[in-house]
Amino acid sequence: MSEVHAVEKGTANLPCDISLPEPHNPTDDVILVLWYREDLGRPIYSLDARDRAFEQAERWNDENVFGNRAYFRSSAQPAILAIENVLEADAAVYRCRVDFRVAQTRNAKVNLTVIGKMKLHIVYL
């Protein structure tokens, strides 16, 4: 499991290896990327290229989890799910699932730790 730390209100970049497994079949492609939040147990973000080129993949996200704060960057190395304006409530274990046309499905977990603002407590004696 990889670890990612992000400062509250900053950006978290959750990695996801979408590279084709070696040796790869020349007819293979990524057809589906699903992101899960482990405590929810259901997909929260997806890229669906089952009937189109990956560059034109249909994107979906669960509005109740990230709203419009998350986007997938497949051009990054590795690809990332970027979460902007990170909230303390975003801290969780996430799982990236990559389905290929030919190769076996790949799963990888990422633990996101959110570093909140330090709170100063003054004690008067």
CSV table of N, CA and C in Angstrom, one decimal:
chain,number,residue,atom,x,y,z
A,1,MET,N,0.9,-1.2,0.0
A,1,MET,CA,0.0,0.0,0.0
A,1,MET,C,0.9,1.2,0.0
A,2,SER,N,0.6,2.2,-0.9
A,2,SER,CA,1.4,3.4,-0.9
A,2,SER,C,0.8,4.4,0.0
A,3,GLU,N,1.6,5.4,0.4
A,3,GLU,CA,1.1,6.4,1.4
A,3,GLU,C,1.2,7.8,0.7
A,4,VAL,N,0.1,8.6,0.9
A,4,VAL,CA,0.1,9.9,0.4
A,4,VAL,C,-0.3,10.8,1.5
A,5,HIS,N,0.4,12.0,1.7
A,5,HIS,CA,0.1,12.9,2.7
A,5,HIS,C,-0.3,14.2,2.0
A,6,ALA,N,-1.3,14.9,2.5
A,6,ALA,CA,-1.7,16.2,1.9
A,6,ALA,C,-2.1,17.1,3.0
A,7,VAL,N,-1.9,18.4,2.8
A,7,VAL,CA,-2.3,19.4,3.8
A,7,VAL,C,-3.7,19.8,3.5
A,8,GLU,N,-4.5,19.9,4.5
A,8,GLU,CA,-5.9,20.3,4.4
A,8,GLU,C,-6.0,21.6,3.5
A,9,LYS,N,-6.9,21.6,2.6
A,9,LYS,CA,-7.2,22.7,1.6
A,9,LYS,C,-6.2,22.7,0.5
A,10,GLY,N,-5.2,21.7,0.5
A,10,GLY,CA,-4.2,21.6,-0.6
A,10,GLY,C,-4.7,20.5,-1.6
A,11,THR,N,-3.8,20.0,-2.4
A,11,THR,CA,-4.1,18.9,-3.4
A,11,THR,C,-3.5,17.6,-3.0
A,12,ALA,N,-4.2,16.5,-3.1
A,12,ALA,CA,-3.7,15.2,-2.9
A,12,ALA,C,-3.6,14.5,-4.3
A,13,ASN,N,-2.5,13.9,-4.6
A,13,ASN,CA,-2.3,13.1,-5.8
A,13,ASN,C,-2.2,11.6,-5.5
A,14,LEU,N,-3.3,10.9,-5.8
A,14,LEU,CA,-3.3,9.5,-5.5
A,14,LEU,C,-2.9,8.7,-6.7
A,15,PRO,N,-1.7,8.0,-6.6
A,15,PRO,CA,-1.2,7.3,-7.8
A,15,PRO,C,-2.0,6.1,-8.2
A,16,CYS,N,-2.0,5.8,-9.5
A,16,CYS,CA,-2.7,4.6,-10.1
A,16,CYS,C,-1.9,4.2,-11.3
A,17,ASP,N,-1.3,3.0,-11.3
A,17,ASP,CA,-0.5,2.5,-12.4
A,17,ASP,C,-1.4,1.9,-13.5
A,18,ILE,N,-1.5,2.7,-14.6
A,18,ILE,CA,-2.4,2.2,-15.7
A,18,ILE,C,-1.6,1.7,-16.9
A,19,SER,N,-0.3,1.5,-16.6
A,19,SER,CA,0.6,0.9,-17.7
A,19,SER,C,0.2,-0.5,-18.0
A,20,LEU,N,0.4,-0.9,-19.2
A,20,LEU,CA,0.1,-2.3,-19.6
A,20,LEU,C,1.2,-3.2,-19.0
A,21,PRO,N,0.7,-4.4,-18.5
A,21,PRO,CA,1.6,-5.3,-17.9
A,21,PRO,C,2.6,-5.9,-19.0
A,22,GLU,N,3.8,-6.2,-18.5
A,22,GLU,CA,4.8,-6.8,-19.4
A,22,GLU,C,4.8,-8.3,-19.3
A,23,PRO,N,5.1,-9.0,-20.3
A,23,PRO,CA,5.0,-8.6,-21.7
A,23,PRO,C,3.6,-8.3,-22.1
A,24,HIS,N,3.3,-7.3,-22.8
A,24,HIS,CA,1.9,-7.0,-23.1
A,24,HIS,C,1.5,-7.4,-24.6
A,25,ASN,N,0.3,-7.7,-24.6
A,25,ASN,CA,-0.4,-8.1,-25.9
A,25,ASN,C,-0.6,-6.8,-26.7
A,26,PRO,N,-0.2,-6.8,-28.0
A,26,PRO,CA,-0.4,-5.6,-28.8
A,26,PRO,C,-1.8,-5.2,-28.9
A,27,THR,N,-2.8,-6.1,-28.7
A,27,THR,CA,-4.2,-5.7,-28.8
A,27,THR,C,-4.8,-5.3,-27.4
A,28,ASP,N,-3.9,-5.2,-26.4
A,28,ASP,CA,-4.5,-4.9,-25.1
A,28,ASP,C,-4.6,-3.4,-24.9
A,29,ASP,N,-5.5,-3.0,-24.0
A,29,ASP,CA,-5.7,-1.6,-23.7
A,29,ASP,C,-6.4,-1.5,-22.3
A,30,VAL,N,-6.2,-0.3,-21.7
A,30,VAL,CA,-7.0,-0.1,-20.5
A,30,VAL,C,-8.4,0.2,-20.9
A,31,ILE,N,-9.4,-0.5,-20.3
A,31,ILE,CA,-10.8,-0.2,-20.7
A,31,ILE,C,-11.6,0.4,-19.6
A,32,LEU,N,-11.1,0.3,-18.3
A,32,LEU,CA,-11.9,0.8,-17.2
A,32,LEU,C,-11.0,1.1,-16.0
A,33,VAL,N,-11.1,2.2,-15.4
A,33,VAL,CA,-10.4,2.6,-14.2
A,33,VAL,C,-11.5,2.9,-13.1
A,34,LEU,N,-11.5,2.2,-12.0
A,34,LEU,CA,-12.4,2.5,-10.9
A,34,LEU,C,-11.7,2.9,-9.7
A,35,TRP,N,-12.1,3.9,-9.0
A,35,TRP,CA,-11.6,4.3,-7.7
A,35,TRP,C,-12.6,4.0,-6.6
A,36,TYR,N,-12.2,3.3,-5.6
A,36,TYR,CA,-13.1,3.0,-4.4
A,36,TYR,C,-12.5,3.7,-3.2
A,37,ARG,N,-13.4,4.0,-2.3
A,37,ARG,CA,-13.0,4.4,-1.0
A,37,ARG,C,-13.3,3.2,-0.1
A,38,GLU,N,-12.3,2.6,0.6
A,38,GLU,CA,-12.5,1.3,1.2
A,38,GLU,C,-13.7,1.4,2.2
A,39,ASP,N,-13.9,2.4,3.0
A,39,ASP,CA,-14.9,2.5,4.0
A,39,ASP,C,-16.3,2.6,3.4
A,40,LEU,N,-16.4,3.0,2.1
A,40,LEU,CA,-17.7,3.1,1.4
A,40,LEU,C,-18.0,1.8,0.7
A,41,GLY,N,-17.0,1.1,0.1
A,41,GLY,CA,-17.2,-0.2,-0.5
A,41,GLY,C,-17.9,-0.1,-1.9
A,42,ARG,N,-17.9,1.1,-2.5
A,42,ARG,CA,-18.5,1.2,-3.8
A,42,ARG,C,-17.6,2.2,-4.6
A,43,PRO,N,-17.7,2.2,-6.0
A,43,PRO,CA,-16.9,3.1,-6.8
A,43,PRO,C,-17.3,4.6,-6.5
A,44,ILE,N,-16.3,5.4,-6.5
A,44,ILE,CA,-16.5,6.8,-6.2
A,44,ILE,C,-16.1,7.7,-7.4
A,45,TYR,N,-15.3,7.0,-8.3
A,45,TYR,CA,-14.8,7.7,-9.5
A,45,TYR,C,-14.5,6.7,-10.6
A,46,SER,N,-14.8,7.0,-11.8
A,46,SER,CA,-14.5,6.0,-12.9
A,46,SER,C,-14.2,6.7,-14.2
A,47,LEU,N,-13.4,5.9,-15.0
A,47,LEU,CA,-13.2,6.3,-16.4
A,47,LEU,C,-13.5,5.0,-17.2
A,48,ASP,N,-14.5,5.1,-18.1
A,48,ASP,CA,-15.0,4.0,-18.8
A,48,ASP,C,-14.7,4.1,-20.3
A,49,ALA,N,-13.8,3.3,-20.8
A,49,ALA,CA,-13.4,3.3,-22.2
A,49,ALA,C,-13.7,2.0,-22.9
A,50,ARG,N,-14.7,1.3,-22.4
A,50,ARG,CA,-15.1,0.0,-22.9
A,50,ARG,C,-15.5,0.1,-24.4
A,51,ASP,N,-16.1,1.2,-24.8
A,51,ASP,CA,-16.6,1.3,-26.2
A,51,ASP,C,-16.0,2.5,-26.9
A,52,ARG,N,-14.8,2.9,-26.5
A,52,ARG,CA,-14.2,4.1,-27.1
A,52,ARG,C,-12.7,4.1,-26.8
A,53,ALA,N,-12.0,5.0,-27.4
A,53,ALA,CA,-10.5,5.1,-27.1
A,53,ALA,C,-10.4,5.7,-25.6
A,54,PHE,N,-9.3,5.3,-25.0
A,54,PHE,CA,-9.1,5.7,-23.6
A,54,PHE,C,-9.1,7.2,-23.4
A,55,GLU,N,-8.6,7.9,-24.4
A,55,GLU,CA,-8.5,9.4,-24.4
A,55,GLU,C,-9.9,10.0,-24.3
A,56,GLN,N,-10.9,9.3,-24.8
A,56,GLN,CA,-12.3,9.8,-24.8
A,56,GLN,C,-13.1,9.1,-23.8
A,57,ALA,N,-12.5,8.5,-22.8
A,57,ALA,CA,-13.2,7.7,-21.8
A,57,ALA,C,-14.3,8.6,-21.1
A,58,GLU,N,-15.4,7.9,-20.8
A,58,GLU,CA,-16.5,8.6,-20.1
A,58,GLU,C,-16.1,8.7,-18.6
A,59,ARG,N,-16.1,9.9,-18.0
A,59,ARG,CA,-15.8,10.1,-16.6
A,59,ARG,C,-17.0,10.2,-15.8
A,60,TRP,N,-16.9,9.7,-14.6
A,60,TRP,CA,-18.0,9.8,-13.6
A,60,TRP,C,-17.5,9.9,-12.2
A,61,ASN,N,-18.1,10.7,-11.3
A,61,ASN,CA,-17.7,10.7,-9.9
A,61,ASN,C,-18.9,10.8,-9.0
A,62,ASP,N,-18.8,10.3,-7.8
A,62,ASP,CA,-19.9,10.3,-6.9
A,62,ASP,C,-19.8,11.8,-6.3
A,63,GLU,N,-20.8,12.5,-6.6
A,63,GLU,CA,-20.9,13.9,-6.2
A,63,GLU,C,-20.9,14.1,-4.6
A,64,ASN,N,-21.4,13.0,-3.9
A,64,ASN,CA,-21.4,13.1,-2.5
A,64,ASN,C,-20.1,12.9,-1.8
A,65,VAL,N,-19.1,12.4,-2.6
A,65,VAL,CA,-17.8,12.2,-2.0
A,65,VAL,C,-16.8,13.4,-2.3
A,66,PHE,N,-16.6,13.7,-3.5
A,66,PHE,CA,-15.7,14.8,-3.9
A,66,PHE,C,-16.4,16.0,-4.5
A,67,GLY,N,-17.6,15.9,-4.9
A,67,GLY,CA,-18.2,17.0,-5.6
A,67,GLY,C,-17.5,17.2,-6.9
A,68,ASN,N,-17.0,18.4,-7.2
A,68,ASN,CA,-16.2,18.6,-8.4
A,68,ASN,C,-14.8,18.8,-8.1
A,69,ARG,N,-14.3,18.3,-6.9
A,69,ARG,CA,-12.9,18.5,-6.5
A,69,ARG,C,-11.9,17.5,-7.0
A,70,ALA,N,-12.4,16.4,-7.7
A,70,ALA,CA,-11.5,15.4,-8.2
A,70,ALA,C,-11.4,15.2,-9.7
A,71,TYR,N,-10.3,14.9,-10.2
A,71,TYR,CA,-10.1,14.6,-11.6
A,71,TYR,C,-8.9,13.7,-11.8
A,72,PHE,N,-9.0,12.8,-12.9
A,72,PHE,CA,-8.0,11.8,-13.2
A,72,PHE,C,-7.1,12.4,-14.2
A,73,ARG,N,-5.8,12.3,-14.0
A,73,ARG,CA,-4.8,12.7,-14.9
A,73,ARG,C,-4.0,11.5,-15.5
A,74,SER,N,-4.4,11.0,-16.6
A,74,SER,CA,-3.8,9.8,-17.2
A,74,SER,C,-2.5,10.1,-17.8
A,75,SER,N,-2.2,11.3,-18.1
A,75,SER,CA,-0.9,11.7,-18.7
A,75,SER,C,0.2,11.8,-17.7
A,76,ALA,N,-0.1,11.9,-16.4
A,76,ALA,CA,1.0,11.9,-15.3
A,76,ALA,C,1.6,10.5,-15.3
A,77,GLN,N,2.8,10.5,-14.8
A,77,GLN,CA,3.6,9.2,-14.6
A,77,GLN,C,3.9,9.0,-13.1
A,78,PRO,N,3.3,8.1,-12.4
A,78,PRO,CA,2.1,7.3,-12.8
A,78,PRO,C,0.9,8.2,-12.9
A,79,ALA,N,-0.2,7.7,-13.5
A,79,ALA,CA,-1.5,8.4,-13.5
A,79,ALA,C,-1.9,8.7,-12.1
A,80,ILE,N,-2.7,9.8,-11.9
A,80,ILE,CA,-3.1,10.2,-10.6
A,80,ILE,C,-4.6,10.6,-10.6
A,81,LEU,N,-5.2,10.3,-9.4
A,81,LEU,CA,-6.5,10.9,-9.1
A,81,LEU,C,-6.1,12.1,-8.2
A,82,ALA,N,-6.3,13.3,-8.8
A,82,ALA,CA,-6.0,14.6,-8.0
A,82,ALA,C,-7.3,15.0,-7.3
A,83,ILE,N,-7.1,15.3,-6.0
A,83,ILE,CA,-8.2,15.8,-5.2
A,83,ILE,C,-7.8,17.2,-4.7
A,84,GLU,N,-8.6,18.1,-5.2
A,84,GLU,CA,-8.3,19.5,-4.8
A,84,GLU,C,-9.1,19.9,-3.5
A,85,ASN,N,-8.6,21.0,-2.9
A,85,ASN,CA,-9.2,21.5,-1.7
A,85,ASN,C,-9.5,20.3,-0.7
A,86,VAL,N,-8.5,19.6,-0.4
A,86,VAL,CA,-8.6,18.4,0.5
A,86,VAL,C,-9.2,18.7,1.8
A,87,LEU,N,-10.1,17.8,2.3
A,87,LEU,CA,-10.8,18.0,3.6
A,87,LEU,C,-10.2,16.9,4.5
A,88,GLU,N,-10.3,17.2,5.8
A,88,GLU,CA,-9.9,16.1,6.8
A,88,GLU,C,-10.7,14.9,6.6
A,89,ALA,N,-12.0,15.0,6.2
A,89,ALA,CA,-12.9,13.9,5.9
A,89,ALA,C,-12.5,13.0,4.7
A,90,ASP,N,-11.5,13.5,3.9
A,90,ASP,CA,-11.1,12.8,2.7
A,90,ASP,C,-10.0,11.7,3.2
A,91,ALA,N,-9.5,11.8,4.4
A,91,ALA,CA,-8.5,10.8,4.8
A,91,ALA,C,-9.1,9.4,4.9
A,92,ALA,N,-8.5,8.5,4.1
A,92,ALA,CA,-9.1,7.1,4.1
A,92,ALA,C,-8.1,6.3,3.2
A,93,VAL,N,-8.4,5.0,3.1
A,93,VAL,CA,-7.7,4.1,2.2
A,93,VAL,C,-8.6,4.0,0.9
A,94,TYR,N,-7.9,4.3,-0.2
A,94,TYR,CA,-8.5,4.3,-1.5
A,94,TYR,C,-8.0,3.1,-2.3
A,95,ARG,N,-8.7,2.6,-3.2
A,95,ARG,CA,-8.3,1.5,-4.1
A,95,ARG,C,-8.5,1.8,-5.5
A,96,CYS,N,-7.5,1.7,-6.3
A,96,CYS,CA,-7.5,1.9,-7.8
A,96,CYS,C,-7.6,0.6,-8.4
A,97,ARG,N,-8.6,0.4,-9.2
A,97,ARG,CA,-8.8,-0.9,-10.0
A,97,ARG,C,-8.7,-0.6,-11.5
A,98,VAL,N,-7.8,-1.3,-12.2
A,98,VAL,CA,-7.6,-1.1,-13.6
A,98,VAL,C,-8.0,-2.3,-14.3
A,99,ASP,N,-8.9,-2.3,-15.2
A,99,ASP,CA,-9.3,-3.4,-16.0
A,99,ASP,C,-8.7,-3.2,-17.4
A,100,PHE,N,-8.2,-4.3,-17.9
A,100,PHE,CA,-7.6,-4.3,-19.3
A,100,PHE,C,-8.4,-5.2,-20.2
A,101,ARG,N,-8.3,-5.0,-21.5
A,101,ARG,CA,-9.1,-5.8,-22.5
A,101,ARG,C,-8.6,-7.2,-22.4
A,102,VAL,N,-7.3,-7.5,-22.2
A,102,VAL,CA,-6.8,-8.8,-22.2
A,102,VAL,C,-6.2,-9.2,-20.9
A,103,ALA,N,-5.3,-8.4,-20.4
A,103,ALA,CA,-4.6,-8.7,-19.1
A,103,ALA,C,-5.5,-8.8,-17.9
A,104,GLN,N,-5.0,-9.4,-16.8
A,104,GLN,CA,-5.7,-9.4,-15.6
A,104,GLN,C,-5.9,-8.1,-15.0
A,105,THR,N,-7.0,-7.9,-14.2
A,105,THR,CA,-7.3,-6.7,-13.5
A,105,THR,C,-6.2,-6.4,-12.5
A,106,ARG,N,-5.8,-5.1,-12.3
A,106,ARG,CA,-4.8,-4.7,-11.3
A,106,ARG,C,-5.5,-3.9,-10.3
A,107,ASN,N,-5.2,-4.1,-9.0
A,107,ASN,CA,-5.7,-3.3,-7.9
A,107,ASN,C,-4.5,-2.8,-7.1
A,108,ALA,N,-4.6,-1.6,-6.6
A,108,ALA,CA,-3.6,-1.0,-5.7
A,108,ALA,C,-4.3,-0.1,-4.7
A,109,LYS,N,-3.8,-0.2,-3.5
A,109,LYS,CA,-4.4,0.7,-2.4
A,109,LYS,C,-3.4,1.8,-2.1
A,110,VAL,N,-4.1,2.9,-1.7
A,110,VAL,CA,-3.4,4.1,-1.3
A,110,VAL,C,-4.0,4.6,0.0
A,111,ASN,N,-3.1,4.9,1.0
A,111,ASN,CA,-3.6,5.5,2.2
A,111,ASN,C,-3.4,7.0,2.2
A,112,LEU,N,-4.5,7.7,2.2
A,112,LEU,CA,-4.4,9.2,2.2
A,112,LEU,C,-4.5,9.7,3.7
A,113,THR,N,-3.4,10.4,4.1
A,113,THR,CA,-3.4,11.1,5.4
A,113,THR,C,-3.5,12.6,5.2
A,114,VAL,N,-4.5,13.2,5.8
A,114,VAL,CA,-4.7,14.6,5.7
A,114,VAL,C,-4.2,15.3,6.9
A,115,ILE,N,-3.3,16.3,6.7
A,115,ILE,CA,-2.7,17.0,7.8
A,115,ILE,C,-3.5,18.3,8.0
A,116,GLY,N,-4.3,18.3,9.1
A,116,GLY,CA,-5.1,19.5,9.4
A,116,GLY,C,-4.4,20.7,9.9
A,117,LYS,N,-5.0,21.8,9.9
A,117,LYS,CA,-4.4,23.0,10.4
A,117,LYS,C,-4.1,22.8,11.9
A,118,MET,N,-3.0,23.2,12.3
A,118,MET,CA,-2.7,23.1,13.8
A,118,MET,C,-3.6,24.1,14.5
A,119,LYS,N,-4.1,23.6,15.6
A,119,LYS,CA,-5.0,24.4,16.4
A,119,LYS,C,-4.3,24.8,17.7
A,120,LEU,N,-4.3,26.0,18.0
A,120,LEU,CA,-3.6,26.5,19.2
A,120,LEU,C,-4.6,26.6,20.3
A,121,HIS,N,-4.2,25.9,21.4
A,121,HIS,CA,-5.1,26.0,22.6
A,121,HIS,C,-4.3,26.8,23.6
A,122,ILE,N,-5.0,27.8,24.1
A,122,ILE,CA,-4.3,28.6,25.2
A,122,ILE,C,-5.0,28.3,26.5
A,123,VAL,N,-4.2,28.0,27.5
A,123,VAL,CA,-4.7,27.7,28.8
A,123,VAL,C,-4.4,28.9,29.7
A,124,TYR,N,-5.4,29.5,30.3
A,124,TYR,CA,-5.1,30.6,31.2
A,124,TYR,C,-5.0,30.0,32.6
A,125,LEU,N,-4.0,30.4,33.3
A,125,LEU,CA,-3.8,29.9,34.7
A,125,LEU,C,-4.1,31.0,35.7
